[in-house]
Structures are given as structure tokens and as C-alpha cells.
Coordinates of C-alpha atoms in Angstrom, one line a residue:
X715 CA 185.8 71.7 78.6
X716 CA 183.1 72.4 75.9
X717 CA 180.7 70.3 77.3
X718 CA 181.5 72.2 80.8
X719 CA 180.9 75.5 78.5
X720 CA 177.6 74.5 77.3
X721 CA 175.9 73.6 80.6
X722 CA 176.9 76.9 81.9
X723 CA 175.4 78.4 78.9
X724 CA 172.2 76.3 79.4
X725 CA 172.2 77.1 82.2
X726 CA 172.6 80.6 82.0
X727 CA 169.8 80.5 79.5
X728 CA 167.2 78.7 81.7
X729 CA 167.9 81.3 84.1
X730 CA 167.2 83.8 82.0
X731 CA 164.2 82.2 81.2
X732 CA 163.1 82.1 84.0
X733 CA 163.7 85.2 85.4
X734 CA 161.8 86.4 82.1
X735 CA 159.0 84.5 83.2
X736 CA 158.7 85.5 86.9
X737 CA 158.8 89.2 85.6
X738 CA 156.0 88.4 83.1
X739 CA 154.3 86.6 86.0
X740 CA 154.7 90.2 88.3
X741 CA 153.0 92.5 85.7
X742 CA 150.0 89.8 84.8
X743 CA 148.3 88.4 86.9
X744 CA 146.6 86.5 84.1
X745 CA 150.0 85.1 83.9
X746 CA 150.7 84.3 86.9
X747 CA 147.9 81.9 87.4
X748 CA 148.1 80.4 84.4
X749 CA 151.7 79.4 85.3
X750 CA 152.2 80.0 89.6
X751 CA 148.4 78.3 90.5
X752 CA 147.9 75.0 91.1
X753 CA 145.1 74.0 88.2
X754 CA 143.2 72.1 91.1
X755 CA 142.8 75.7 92.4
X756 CA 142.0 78.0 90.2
X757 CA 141.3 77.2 86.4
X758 CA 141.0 80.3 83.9
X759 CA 139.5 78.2 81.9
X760 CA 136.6 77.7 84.3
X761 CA 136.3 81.2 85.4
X762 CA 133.0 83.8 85.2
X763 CA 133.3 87.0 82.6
X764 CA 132.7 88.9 85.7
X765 CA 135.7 87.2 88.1
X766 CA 138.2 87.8 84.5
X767 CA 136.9 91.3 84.8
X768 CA 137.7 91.7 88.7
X769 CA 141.1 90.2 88.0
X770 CA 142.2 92.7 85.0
X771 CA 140.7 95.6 87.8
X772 CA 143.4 94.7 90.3
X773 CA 145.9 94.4 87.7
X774 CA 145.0 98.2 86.6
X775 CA 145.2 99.3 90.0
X776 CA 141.8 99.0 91.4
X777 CA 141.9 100.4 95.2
X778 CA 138.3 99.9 96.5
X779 CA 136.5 96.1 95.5
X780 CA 133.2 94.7 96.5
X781 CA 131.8 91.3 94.9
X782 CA 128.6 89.5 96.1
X783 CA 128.5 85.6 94.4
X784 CA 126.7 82.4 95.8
X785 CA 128.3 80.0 97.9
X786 CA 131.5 78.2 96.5
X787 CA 131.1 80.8 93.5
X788 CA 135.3 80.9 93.9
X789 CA 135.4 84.2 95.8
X790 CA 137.4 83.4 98.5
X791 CA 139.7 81.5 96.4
X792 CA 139.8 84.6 94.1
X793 CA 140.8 86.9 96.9
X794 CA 143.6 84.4 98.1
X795 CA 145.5 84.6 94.5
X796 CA 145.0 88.3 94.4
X797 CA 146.7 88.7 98.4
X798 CA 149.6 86.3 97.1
X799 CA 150.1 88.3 93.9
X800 CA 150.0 91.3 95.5
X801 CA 152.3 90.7 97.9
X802 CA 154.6 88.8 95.5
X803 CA 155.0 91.5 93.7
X804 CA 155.7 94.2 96.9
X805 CA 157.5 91.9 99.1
X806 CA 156.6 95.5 101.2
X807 CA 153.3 94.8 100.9
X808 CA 151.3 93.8 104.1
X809 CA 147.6 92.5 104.0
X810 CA 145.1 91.3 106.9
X811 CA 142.2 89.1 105.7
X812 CA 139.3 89.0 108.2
X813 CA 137.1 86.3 107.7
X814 CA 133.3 85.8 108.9
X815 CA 134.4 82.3 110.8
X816 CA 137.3 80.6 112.6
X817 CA 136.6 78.2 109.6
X818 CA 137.2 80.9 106.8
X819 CA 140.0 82.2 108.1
X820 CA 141.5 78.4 107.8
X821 CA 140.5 77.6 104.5
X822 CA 141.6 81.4 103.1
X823 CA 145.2 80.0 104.7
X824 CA 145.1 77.2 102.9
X825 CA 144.5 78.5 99.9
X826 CA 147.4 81.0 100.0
X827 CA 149.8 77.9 101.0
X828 CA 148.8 75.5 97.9
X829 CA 150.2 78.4 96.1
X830 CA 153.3 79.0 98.3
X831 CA 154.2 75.5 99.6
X832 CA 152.8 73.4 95.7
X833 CA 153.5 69.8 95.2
X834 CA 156.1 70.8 92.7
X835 CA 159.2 70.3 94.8
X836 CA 161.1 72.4 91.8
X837 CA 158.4 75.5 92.4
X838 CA 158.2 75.2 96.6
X839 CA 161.5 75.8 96.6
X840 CA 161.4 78.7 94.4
X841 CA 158.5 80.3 96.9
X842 CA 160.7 79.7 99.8
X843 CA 163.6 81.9 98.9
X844 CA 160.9 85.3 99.3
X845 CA 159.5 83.9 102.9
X846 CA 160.7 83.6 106.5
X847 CA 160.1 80.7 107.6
X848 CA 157.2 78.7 106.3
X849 CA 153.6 79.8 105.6
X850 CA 151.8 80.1 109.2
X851 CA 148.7 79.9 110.0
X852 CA 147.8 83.1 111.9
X853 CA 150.4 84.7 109.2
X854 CA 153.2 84.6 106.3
X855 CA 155.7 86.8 106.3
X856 CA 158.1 87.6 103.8
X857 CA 161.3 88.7 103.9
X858 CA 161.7 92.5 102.9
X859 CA 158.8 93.0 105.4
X860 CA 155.5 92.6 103.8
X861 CA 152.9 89.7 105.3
X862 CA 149.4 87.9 104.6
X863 CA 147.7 87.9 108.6
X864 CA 144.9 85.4 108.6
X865 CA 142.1 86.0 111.1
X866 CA 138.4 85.2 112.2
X867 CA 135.9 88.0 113.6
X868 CA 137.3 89.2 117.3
X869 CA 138.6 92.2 118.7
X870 CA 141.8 90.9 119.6
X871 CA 142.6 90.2 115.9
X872 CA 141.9 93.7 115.1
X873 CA 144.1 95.6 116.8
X874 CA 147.2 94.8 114.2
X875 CA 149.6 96.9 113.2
X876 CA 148.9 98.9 110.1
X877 CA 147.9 97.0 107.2
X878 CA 148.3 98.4 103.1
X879 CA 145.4 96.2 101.7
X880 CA 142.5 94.5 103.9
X881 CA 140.0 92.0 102.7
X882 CA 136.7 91.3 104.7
X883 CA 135.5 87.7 103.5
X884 CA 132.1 86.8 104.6
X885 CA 131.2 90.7 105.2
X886 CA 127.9 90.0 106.2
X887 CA 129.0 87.4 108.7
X888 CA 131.5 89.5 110.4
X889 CA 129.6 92.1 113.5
X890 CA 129.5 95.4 113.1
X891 CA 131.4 96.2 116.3
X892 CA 134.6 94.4 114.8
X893 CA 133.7 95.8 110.9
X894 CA 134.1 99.6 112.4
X895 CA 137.5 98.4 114.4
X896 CA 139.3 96.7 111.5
X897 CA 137.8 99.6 109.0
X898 CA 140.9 102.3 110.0
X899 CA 143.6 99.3 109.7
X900 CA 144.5 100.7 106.2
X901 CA 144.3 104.4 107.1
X902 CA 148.2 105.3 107.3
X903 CA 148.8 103.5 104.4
X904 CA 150.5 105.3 100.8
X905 CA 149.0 102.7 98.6
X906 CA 145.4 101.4 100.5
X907 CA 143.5 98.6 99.2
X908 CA 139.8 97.3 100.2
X909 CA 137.9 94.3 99.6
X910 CA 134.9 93.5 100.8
X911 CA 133.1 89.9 99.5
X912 CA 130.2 88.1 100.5
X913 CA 126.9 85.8 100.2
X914 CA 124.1 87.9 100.4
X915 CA 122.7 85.9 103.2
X916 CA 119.4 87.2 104.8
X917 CA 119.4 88.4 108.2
X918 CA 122.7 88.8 109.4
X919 CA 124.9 90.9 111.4
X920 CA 125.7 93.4 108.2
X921 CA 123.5 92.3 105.9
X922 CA 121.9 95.7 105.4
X923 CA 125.1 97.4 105.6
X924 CA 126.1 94.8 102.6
X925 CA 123.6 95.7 100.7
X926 CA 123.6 99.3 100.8
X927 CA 127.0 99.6 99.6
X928 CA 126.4 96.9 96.8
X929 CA 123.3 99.7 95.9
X930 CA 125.7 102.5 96.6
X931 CA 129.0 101.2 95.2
X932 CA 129.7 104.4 92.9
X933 CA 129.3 107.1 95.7
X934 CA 131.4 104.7 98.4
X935 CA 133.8 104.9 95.5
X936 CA 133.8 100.9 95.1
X937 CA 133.8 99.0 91.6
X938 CA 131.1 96.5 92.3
X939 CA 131.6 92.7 90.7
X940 CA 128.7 90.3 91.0
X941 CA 128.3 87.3 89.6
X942 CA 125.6 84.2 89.7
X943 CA 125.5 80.5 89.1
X944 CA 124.9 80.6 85.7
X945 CA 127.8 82.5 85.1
X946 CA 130.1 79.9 86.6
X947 CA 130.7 76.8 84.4
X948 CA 132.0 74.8 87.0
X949 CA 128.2 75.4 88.8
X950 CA 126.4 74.3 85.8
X951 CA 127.4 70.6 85.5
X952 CA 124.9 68.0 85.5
X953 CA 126.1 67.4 89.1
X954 CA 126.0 70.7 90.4
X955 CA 122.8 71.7 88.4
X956 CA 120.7 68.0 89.6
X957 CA 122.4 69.6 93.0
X958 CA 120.5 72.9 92.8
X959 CA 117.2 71.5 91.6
X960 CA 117.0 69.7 95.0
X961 CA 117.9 72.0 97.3
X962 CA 115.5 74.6 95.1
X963 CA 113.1 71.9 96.8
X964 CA 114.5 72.0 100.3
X965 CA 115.8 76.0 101.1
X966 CA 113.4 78.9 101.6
X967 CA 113.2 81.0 98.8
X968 CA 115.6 83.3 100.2
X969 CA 118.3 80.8 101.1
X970 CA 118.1 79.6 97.6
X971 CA 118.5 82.7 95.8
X972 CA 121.0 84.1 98.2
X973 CA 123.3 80.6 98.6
X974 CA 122.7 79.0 95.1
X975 CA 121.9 81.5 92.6
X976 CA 123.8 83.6 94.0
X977 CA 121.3 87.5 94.3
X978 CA 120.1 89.4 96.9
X979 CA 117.5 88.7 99.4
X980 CA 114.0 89.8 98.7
X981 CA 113.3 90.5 102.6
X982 CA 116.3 92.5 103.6
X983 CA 117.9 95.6 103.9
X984 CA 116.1 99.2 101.8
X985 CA 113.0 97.6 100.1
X986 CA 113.6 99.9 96.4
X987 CA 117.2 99.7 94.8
X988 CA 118.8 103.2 95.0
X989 CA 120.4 103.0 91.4
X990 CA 116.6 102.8 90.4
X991 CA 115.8 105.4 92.1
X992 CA 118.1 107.4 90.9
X993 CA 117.4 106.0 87.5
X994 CA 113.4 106.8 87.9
X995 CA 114.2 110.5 89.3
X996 CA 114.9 112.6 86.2
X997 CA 116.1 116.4 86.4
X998 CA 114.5 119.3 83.9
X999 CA 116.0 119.5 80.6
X1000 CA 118.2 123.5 81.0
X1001 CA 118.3 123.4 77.2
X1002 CA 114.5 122.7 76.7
X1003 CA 111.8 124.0 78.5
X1004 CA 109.4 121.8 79.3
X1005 CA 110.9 118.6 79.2
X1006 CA 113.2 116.4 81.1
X1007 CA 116.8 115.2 80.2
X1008 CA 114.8 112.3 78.9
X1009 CA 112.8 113.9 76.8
X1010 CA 109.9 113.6 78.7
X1011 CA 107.4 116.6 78.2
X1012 CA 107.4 118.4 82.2
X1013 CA 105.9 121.8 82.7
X1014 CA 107.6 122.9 86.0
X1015 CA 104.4 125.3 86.5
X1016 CA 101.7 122.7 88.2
X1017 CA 98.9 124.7 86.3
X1018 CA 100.2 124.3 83.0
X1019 CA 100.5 120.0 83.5
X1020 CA 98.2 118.0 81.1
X1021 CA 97.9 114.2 81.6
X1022 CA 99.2 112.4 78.0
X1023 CA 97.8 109.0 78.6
X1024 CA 95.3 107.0 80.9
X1025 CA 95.3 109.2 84.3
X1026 CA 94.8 108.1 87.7
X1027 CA 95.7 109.0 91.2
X1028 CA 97.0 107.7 94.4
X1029 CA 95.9 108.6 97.8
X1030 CA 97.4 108.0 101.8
X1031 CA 95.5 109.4 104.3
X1032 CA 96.9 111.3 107.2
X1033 CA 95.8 110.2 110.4
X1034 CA 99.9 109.2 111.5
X1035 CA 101.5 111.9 109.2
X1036 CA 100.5 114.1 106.5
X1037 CA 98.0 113.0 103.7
X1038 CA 99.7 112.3 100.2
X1039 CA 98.1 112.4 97.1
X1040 CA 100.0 111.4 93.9
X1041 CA 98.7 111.7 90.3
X1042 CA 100.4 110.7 87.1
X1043 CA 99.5 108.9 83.6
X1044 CA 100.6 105.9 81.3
X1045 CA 102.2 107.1 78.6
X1046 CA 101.5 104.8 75.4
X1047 CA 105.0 103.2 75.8
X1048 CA 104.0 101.6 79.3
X1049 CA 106.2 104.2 81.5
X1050 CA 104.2 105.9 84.0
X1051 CA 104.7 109.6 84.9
X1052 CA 103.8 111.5 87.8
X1053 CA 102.3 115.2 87.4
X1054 CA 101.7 115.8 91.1
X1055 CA 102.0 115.3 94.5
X1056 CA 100.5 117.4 97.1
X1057 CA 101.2 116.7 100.5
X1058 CA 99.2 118.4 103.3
X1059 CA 98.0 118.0 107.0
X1060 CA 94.7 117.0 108.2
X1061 CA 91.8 113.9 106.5
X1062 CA 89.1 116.6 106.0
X1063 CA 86.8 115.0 103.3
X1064 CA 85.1 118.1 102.2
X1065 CA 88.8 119.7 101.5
X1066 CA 90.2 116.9 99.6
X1067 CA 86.8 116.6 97.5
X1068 CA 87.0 120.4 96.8
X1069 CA 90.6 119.9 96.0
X1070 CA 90.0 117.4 93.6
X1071 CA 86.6 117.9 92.1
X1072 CA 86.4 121.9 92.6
X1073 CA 83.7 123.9 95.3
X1074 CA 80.4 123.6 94.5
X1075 CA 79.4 127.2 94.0
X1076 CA 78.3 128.2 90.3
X1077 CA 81.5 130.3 89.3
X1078 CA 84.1 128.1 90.9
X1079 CA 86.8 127.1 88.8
X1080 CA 87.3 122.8 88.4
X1081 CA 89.5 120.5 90.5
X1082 CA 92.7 118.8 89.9
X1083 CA 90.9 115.5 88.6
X1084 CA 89.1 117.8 86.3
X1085 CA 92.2 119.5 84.9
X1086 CA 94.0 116.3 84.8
X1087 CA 90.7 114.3 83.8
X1088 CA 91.6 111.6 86.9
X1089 CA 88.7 109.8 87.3
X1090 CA 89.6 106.6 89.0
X1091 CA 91.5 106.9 92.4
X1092 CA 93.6 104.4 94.6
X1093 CA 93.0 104.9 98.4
X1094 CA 94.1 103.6 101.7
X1095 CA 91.3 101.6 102.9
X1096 CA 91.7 103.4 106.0
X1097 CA 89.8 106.4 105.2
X1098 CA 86.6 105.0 104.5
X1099 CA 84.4 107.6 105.3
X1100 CA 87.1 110.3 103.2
X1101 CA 86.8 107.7 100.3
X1102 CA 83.3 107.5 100.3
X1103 CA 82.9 111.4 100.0
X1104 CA 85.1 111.4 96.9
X1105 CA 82.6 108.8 95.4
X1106 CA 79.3 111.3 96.3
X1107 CA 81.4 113.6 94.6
X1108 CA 81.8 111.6 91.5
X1109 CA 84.8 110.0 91.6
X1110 CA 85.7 106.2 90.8
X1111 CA 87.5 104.9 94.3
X1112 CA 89.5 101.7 94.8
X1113 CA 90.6 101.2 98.4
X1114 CA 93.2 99.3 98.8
X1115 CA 94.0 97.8 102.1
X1116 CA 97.6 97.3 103.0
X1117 CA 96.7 94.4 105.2
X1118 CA 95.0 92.7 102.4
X1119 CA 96.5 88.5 102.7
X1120 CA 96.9 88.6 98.5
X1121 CA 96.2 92.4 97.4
X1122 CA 97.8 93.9 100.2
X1123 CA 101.1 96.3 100.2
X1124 CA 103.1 93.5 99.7
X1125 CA 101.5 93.2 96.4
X1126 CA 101.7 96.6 95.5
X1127 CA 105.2 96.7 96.5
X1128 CA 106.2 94.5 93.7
X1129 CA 104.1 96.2 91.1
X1130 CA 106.1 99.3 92.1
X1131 CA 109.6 97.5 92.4
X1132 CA 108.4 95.7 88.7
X1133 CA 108.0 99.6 86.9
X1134 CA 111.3 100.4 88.7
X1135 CA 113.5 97.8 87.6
X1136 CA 112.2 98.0 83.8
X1137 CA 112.7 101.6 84.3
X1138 CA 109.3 102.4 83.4
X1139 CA 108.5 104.9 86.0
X1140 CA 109.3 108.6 85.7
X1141 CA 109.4 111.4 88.0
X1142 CA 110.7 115.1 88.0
X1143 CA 113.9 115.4 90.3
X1144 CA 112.2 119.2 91.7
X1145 CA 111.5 120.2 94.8
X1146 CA 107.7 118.8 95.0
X1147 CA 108.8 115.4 94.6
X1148 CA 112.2 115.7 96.9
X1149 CA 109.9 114.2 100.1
X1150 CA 108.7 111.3 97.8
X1151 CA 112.6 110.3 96.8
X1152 CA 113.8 110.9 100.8
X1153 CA 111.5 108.5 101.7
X1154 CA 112.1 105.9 98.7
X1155 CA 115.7 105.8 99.6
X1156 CA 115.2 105.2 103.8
X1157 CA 112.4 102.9 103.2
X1158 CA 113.7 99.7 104.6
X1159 CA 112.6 96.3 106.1
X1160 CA 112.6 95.4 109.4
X1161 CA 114.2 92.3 111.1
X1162 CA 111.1 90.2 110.3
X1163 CA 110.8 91.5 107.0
X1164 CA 107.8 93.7 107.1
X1165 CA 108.1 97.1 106.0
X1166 CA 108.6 99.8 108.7
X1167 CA 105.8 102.3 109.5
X1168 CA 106.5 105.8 109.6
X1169 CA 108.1 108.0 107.5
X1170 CA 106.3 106.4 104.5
X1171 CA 103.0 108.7 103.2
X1172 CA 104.3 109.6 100.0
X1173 CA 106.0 106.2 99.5
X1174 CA 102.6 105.2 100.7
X1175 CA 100.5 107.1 98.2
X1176 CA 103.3 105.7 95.2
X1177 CA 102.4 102.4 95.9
X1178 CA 98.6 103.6 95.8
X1179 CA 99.3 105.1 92.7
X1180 CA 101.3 102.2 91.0
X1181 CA 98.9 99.4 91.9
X1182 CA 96.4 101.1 89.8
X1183 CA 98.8 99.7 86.6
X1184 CA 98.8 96.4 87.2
X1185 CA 101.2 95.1 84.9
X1186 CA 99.2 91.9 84.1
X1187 CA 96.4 93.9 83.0
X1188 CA 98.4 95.4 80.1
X1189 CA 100.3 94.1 77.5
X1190 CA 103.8 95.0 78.2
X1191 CA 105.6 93.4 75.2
X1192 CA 106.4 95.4 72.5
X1193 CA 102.9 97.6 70.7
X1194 CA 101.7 95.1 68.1
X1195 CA 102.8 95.0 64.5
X1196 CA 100.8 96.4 62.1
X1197 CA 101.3 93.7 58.9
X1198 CA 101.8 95.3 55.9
X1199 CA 98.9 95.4 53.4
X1200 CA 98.3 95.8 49.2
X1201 CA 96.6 99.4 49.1
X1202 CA 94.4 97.7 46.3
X1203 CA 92.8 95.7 49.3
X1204 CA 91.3 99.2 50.4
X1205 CA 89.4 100.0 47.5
X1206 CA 85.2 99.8 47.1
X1207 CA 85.0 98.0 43.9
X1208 CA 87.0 95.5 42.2
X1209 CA 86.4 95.1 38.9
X1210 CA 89.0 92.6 37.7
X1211 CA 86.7 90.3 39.0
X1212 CA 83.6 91.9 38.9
X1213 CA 80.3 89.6 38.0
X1214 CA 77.1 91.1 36.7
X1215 CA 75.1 87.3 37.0
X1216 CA 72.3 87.0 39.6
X1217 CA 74.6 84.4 41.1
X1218 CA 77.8 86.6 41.6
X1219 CA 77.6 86.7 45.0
X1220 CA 78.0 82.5 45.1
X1221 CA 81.7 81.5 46.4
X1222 CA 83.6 79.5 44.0
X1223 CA 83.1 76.8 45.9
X1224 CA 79.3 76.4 45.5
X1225 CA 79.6 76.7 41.7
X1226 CA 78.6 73.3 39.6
X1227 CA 77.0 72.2 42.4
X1228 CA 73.3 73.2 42.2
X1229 CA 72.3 69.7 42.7
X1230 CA 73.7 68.2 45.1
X1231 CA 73.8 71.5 47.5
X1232 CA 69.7 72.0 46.5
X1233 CA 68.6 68.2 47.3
X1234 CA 65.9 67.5 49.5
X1235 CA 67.8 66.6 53.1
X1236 CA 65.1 63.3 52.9
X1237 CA 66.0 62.4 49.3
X1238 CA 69.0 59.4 48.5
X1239 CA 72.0 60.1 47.5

């Protein structure tokens, strides 16, 4: 009888335990993994900073996810754990994955059943009691209602019923025309979840549209996750790394960065970042007059800018569009700031050289270049007969031709997109400069790569501008140290070791050595 007792209260116990444990697993996620996921899986232990910090956002309610990571960076497998915990935890709960491929959507199903159907007989079991059935592969259902729906990219798929949470794996894989059906899946939802993941791969169906959002993710309301390679420890084994340094060897640059490193393309989708841009754009400081937020001096009257470092200008003629001139400085820091842009119809030589140098009658008062003592100017090749009447008028003129095989916009693309990304370029967010930031946010690539005509003078006459600061011709480390010095190096005379002799200007060195320093060169030792 008391040995009946105390299995029941073991029992009882290991129940309770267990119970305890399940409900600690429903509130972690952490948790959860640690103890519900198959270690062959999913290893914490082995995980990025940035996929911990993804995992603690969906724990603390995080609606709206995007995440861009190289190729078997564990982002599918990521987004299978989070659409079992989810659903674990709201057996209500329903979620639709769409995947890029046929072969995706398999893999994401497998995934969610190593965690639902383990090895551990003990565990399946425990699974099987919260599903109808066992886990399918077009869908799992569980018992109070909820479901997981597996599918690849087709218009049949997407026409479900109403989903609570949907997951796009692959994005950039998946075409547009099914990406705007299954977008409203979630609409009549009371508790809506998105996530979006992907490869940055070049030159696919939503690449762009991939892109954009990952540049964007603050006004699409998103929290953005990314994460490389060398964030991964179970990418940097000797294996994995020996691995890499091959196919660095074999892939395009592109397919490298994109599939192995895990970043974005260089040739795809807008050609500057628009957090940069919005980082380069700053607006007047209300509170002081004359300066931006950043403290950057900025008279908002055009007369009253002065150039405060090495001046020069950039110029696109007009024979497209309208002719854009841009003028800034380099401040001694290394950040360039722009002073003006004037943008006006027409290539008239003799009106841009009066605008920039003055008239020539007696009285007339000095150009632009004069106020802002711009002597050297970056042109489009283009106008050569426009740049050669700003050199009769004086002027220093570099053309620059954007067709150029080595020096050509290409090159002076990634000077600009260089002072952008170390946040080293600075322009007034006013109304003279609003054209100029229009333009730097629709500038994109085309299909081949090449930047698109039209639309692009004052970008254009930026890139003019910029390539005139070649970052290689300057030292862009920090300004030299000055070493510290003894003031009593600085003075005239020193006459703790002052020497009135005829010899006192003689180094040390020569002394007691008259003789063999005065011999004859021909004369024995």
C-alpha cells in the first residue's frame, strides 16, 4: 500500500514537473529550444547575436520581421521553430509559409516535423496529443483549430483561407504576381504576423522589391535582422571556411557576396542606400541660426555662404534635361559639404561663364566661383565646347566622361557611395537641394546593371562634384599626431652646453680623432 502511495506521489510529482516545464517552454522560446528542439536542428550554442536577437523579438511580440542571411545561414530553420512555437502556444493560431520552390516548401515541412514527430518516442507522443492526425505535408493541423500550411509559389496555393501569421521564405525567389496575392492573407486577422526572409540573390523576380524594404524597414514598419557568415560559427569551420575560399575562386563576385557572405548585391535594385541618404540630408538647426542639427555652419541665404575648406564644383550639362551645377567644400575633417546647387534650362556657355566668373563689364559684381573661390571644376565631357569657355574664362576644368572604361561613372559612383557610407557627405535638407535627394532616392539599376538615364542631372552633377575628392588622394585616417615636445627644444641658445673653442661646432664623435680623420687618403694605415 505505501509503495502504491509513493508511485502515485511520484508520479504526481513528475507531472507536475512537467507541466512546469511545458509552461516555461510557452513563455520562452529560449526555453523551448533548448529543451523541445532536436540539437541536430537547432543548437543555441551555435547561433549568430543577430538570430538570438530575432528570437527574443518574437518572444516580445514582434509583428512585422524581415532577415536577409547567406545561404544555409539557418534562416529557414529559424522560421520553422518560431511557426511551431507560435502555434504551440495558440493552438488557435494559423500560419501559411510560402516558399520560393517546391523544394523549400519540403524542407520547411520537414523541419517543423523533426520537432513534432522527434526520435524520442517519450516526446512524439507528447506532440501528438495537440495534433489531428499526423504532421502533413501540404499542412498540420492542430486540434483547437490552428495549422502550419506548407506551400511553393502558385496561385492556387494562395487563395487559402485567412491566415494570422504568414512567412515568405525565399522572398526574392517568389514572383510578384503571387507576392501581391498572398500579401492580404493576414488582413482579417486580430493578432497579424509577417515574415519576410531571403538571400539577397541578384536579378530576381523581387529582388529590388527585397531590397528596398531591407533600406526601408523603419517606415514599412519592419524590424530588420541581418546577419553574415562571420557571424555564424557553424560557417566558420576549417571546413566551411576552406569551402568559401574555393568557391570565392569559382562565383561571380555577386553570387559570392550574396550566397556566401551573406550582403547585398552590388548591381541590383536603387544604386545609394536610403538610410544614407537620409543620414547625408541634414535639416537647419530651429535653435541656431546658421547651422544644421549637426552642427554644421549653413547660412539658408545663398549670398551669405562662404566655402570653409578646399572648394570645388560639379557640373552636368543640359542637353536631355536641365543643367546642374553643384558646389561644396572639404571641411578639414574629410566630410564634404555642398553650398549650392543651381539647376536651370539651356547649355549657353556665355551664361554659365557669367554665372560663375561674373560679366565682363568694369562695375559688374564677381561670380559664384569668385565668392566661393571655386577654381577647379568637374564637367560632363559632353559639353566640350561649354567646358572650354569656362577655361578662356579662367577656370581649371576636369571633364569627366561617364563612359570612361576605368574613370568613368562607375568609378565615380563608388567614390560617391564611399563618402556616403562613412557618412562623410553633408547636405542641407531645404528646398534647393529637395530635386538632388528625389533623384538620389529613385536612382536605380537596370536589369543589366547599368544605371538608368533620365531623371539623373543633379545626381549627375553629385557624382561630378564627388569625384573631384578622390578618397585615395587624401589621407582619410585620423589628422596626424602632433608628438609632444620639451619647450626647452625651442629656444635660440643653449648654454648648458655652450663651447667658445674654434672647434665647437665638431660632433662628439670626431673629437680625439684629428689624426686618423686628417690622413692623407694615399698614406698607410
Amino acid at each position: 500500500m505505501s509503495n502504491q502511495l509513493s508511485d502515485s506521489v511520484l508520479g504526481y510529482i513528475k507531472e507536475k514537473r512537467a507541466k512546469g516545464k511545458w509552461q516555461k517552454a510557452m513563455e520562452d522560446i529560449f526555453y523551448f529550444i533548448e529543451h523541445y528542439v532536436p540539437k541536430k536542428l537547432f543548437n543555441l550554442k551555435l547561433a549568430s547575436p543577430q538570430q538570438l536577437d530575432m528570437l527574443k523579438a518574437v518572444m516580445q511580440g514582434t509583428r512585422y520581421i524581415i532577415i536577409r542571411a547567406p545561404r544555409k545561414g539557418g534562416k529557414t530553420i529559424l522560421v520553422a521553430i518560431i511557426a511551431v512555437w507560435v502555434v504551440l502556444r495558440d493552438q488557435t493560431y494559423r500560419v501559411f509559409i510560402l516558399s520560393g520552390s517546391q523544394n523549400q516548401a519540403e524542407w520547411l515541412y520537414e523541419y517543423c516535423a523533426d520537432i513534432l514527430e522527434p526520435d524520442d518516442h517519450a516526446l512524439a507522443e507528447f506532440f501528438s496529443q495537440f495534433i489531428v492526425g499526423e504532421v502533413a505535408k501540404s499542412r498540420t493541423r492542430f486540434k483547437l483549430g490552428g495549422w502550419i500550411m506548407y506551400a511553393p509559389a502558385s496561385e492556387k496555393q494562395v487563395n487559402a483561407p485567412t491566415a494570422d501569421c504568414i512567412i515568405m521564405d525565399e522572398y526574392v525567389l517568389i514572383p510578384t504576381n503571387i507576392v501581391y496575392e498572398a500579401w492580404p492573407m493576414i488582413r482579417g486577422s486580430t493578432n497579424p504576423m509577417r515574415v519576410l526572409l531571403s538571400t539577397a540573390t541578384a536579378g530576381k523576380a523581387n529582388t529590388e522589391s527585397f531590397l528596398d524594404m531591407l533600406d526601408e524597414s523603419s517606415e514599412y514598419d519592419f524590424t530588420k535582422f541581418e546577419w553574415e557568415s562571420k557571424d555564424c560559427p557553424f560557417l566558420q569551420t576549417k571546413v566551411a571556411l576552406r569551402d568559401a575560399n574555393i568557391a570565392r575562386r569559382i562565383l561571380t563576385e555577386d553570387m559570392f557576396i550574396t550566397q556566401y557572405i551573406g550582403g547585398n548585391p552590388k548591381r541590383a535594385g536603387r544604386i545609394f542606400m536610403r538610410t544614407q541618404i537620409r543620414e547625408a540630408f541634414v535639416a537647419p538647426d530651429p535653435d541656431r541660426p546658421g547651422f544644421l542639427k549637426d552642427g554644421t555652419p549653413f547660412e539658408l541665404d545663398p549670398e551669405k555662404r562662404i566655402s570653409r575648406g578646399e572648394a570645388k564644383g560639379g557640373i552636368d550639362w543640359g542637353f536631355e534635361h536641365d543643367t546642374a551645377i553643384i558646389m561644396g567644400y572639404r571641411e578639414l575633417g574629410g566630410r564634404l559639404v555642398l553650398t549650392r546647387m543651381i539647376v536651370d534650362s539651356g547649355t549657353s556657355a556665355s551664361e554659365y561663364g557669367d554665372l560663375l566668373m561674373g560679366t565682363k563689364e568694369p562695375d559688374s559684381e564677381p561670380g559664384i566661383a569668385h565668392r566661393l573661390n571655386i577654381n577647379d571644376w568637374f564637367a560632363d565631357a559632353a559639353g566640350a565646347f561649354q567646358n572650354q569657355e569656362l577655361k578662356n574664362r579662367g577656370l581649371r576644368v576636369v571633364s569627366r566622361a561617364f563612359q570612361h572604361q576605368r574613370r568613368g561613372k562607375e568609378w565615380m559612383i563608388g567614390i560617391t557611395q564611399w563618402y556616403l557610407r562613412e557618412r562623410k557627405l553633408i547636405i542641407a535638407d531645404i528646398d534647393e537641394f529637395a530635386l538632388l535627394k528625389d533623384q538620389m532616392k529613385r536612382w536605380r539599376r537596370d536589369v543589366k546593371g547599368k544605371a538608368k538615364k533620365g531623371y539623373d542631372h543633379c545626381t549627375d552633377g553629385l557624382l561630378c562634384f564627388c569625384s573631384g575628392y578622390n578618397p585615395t588622394y587624401y589621407d582619410t585616417t585620423d589628422l596626424h599626431k602632433v608628438e609632444a615636445y620639451d619647450p626647452r627644444d625651442l629656444q635660440v641658445n643653449k648654454w648648458s652646453n655652450f663651447n667658445s673653442s674654434p672647434r665647437q661646432w665638431m660632433p662628439g664623435s670626431w673629437r680625439d680623432r684629428k689624426e686618423e680623420l686628417t690622413r692623407d687618403p694615399w698614406k698607410n694605415k
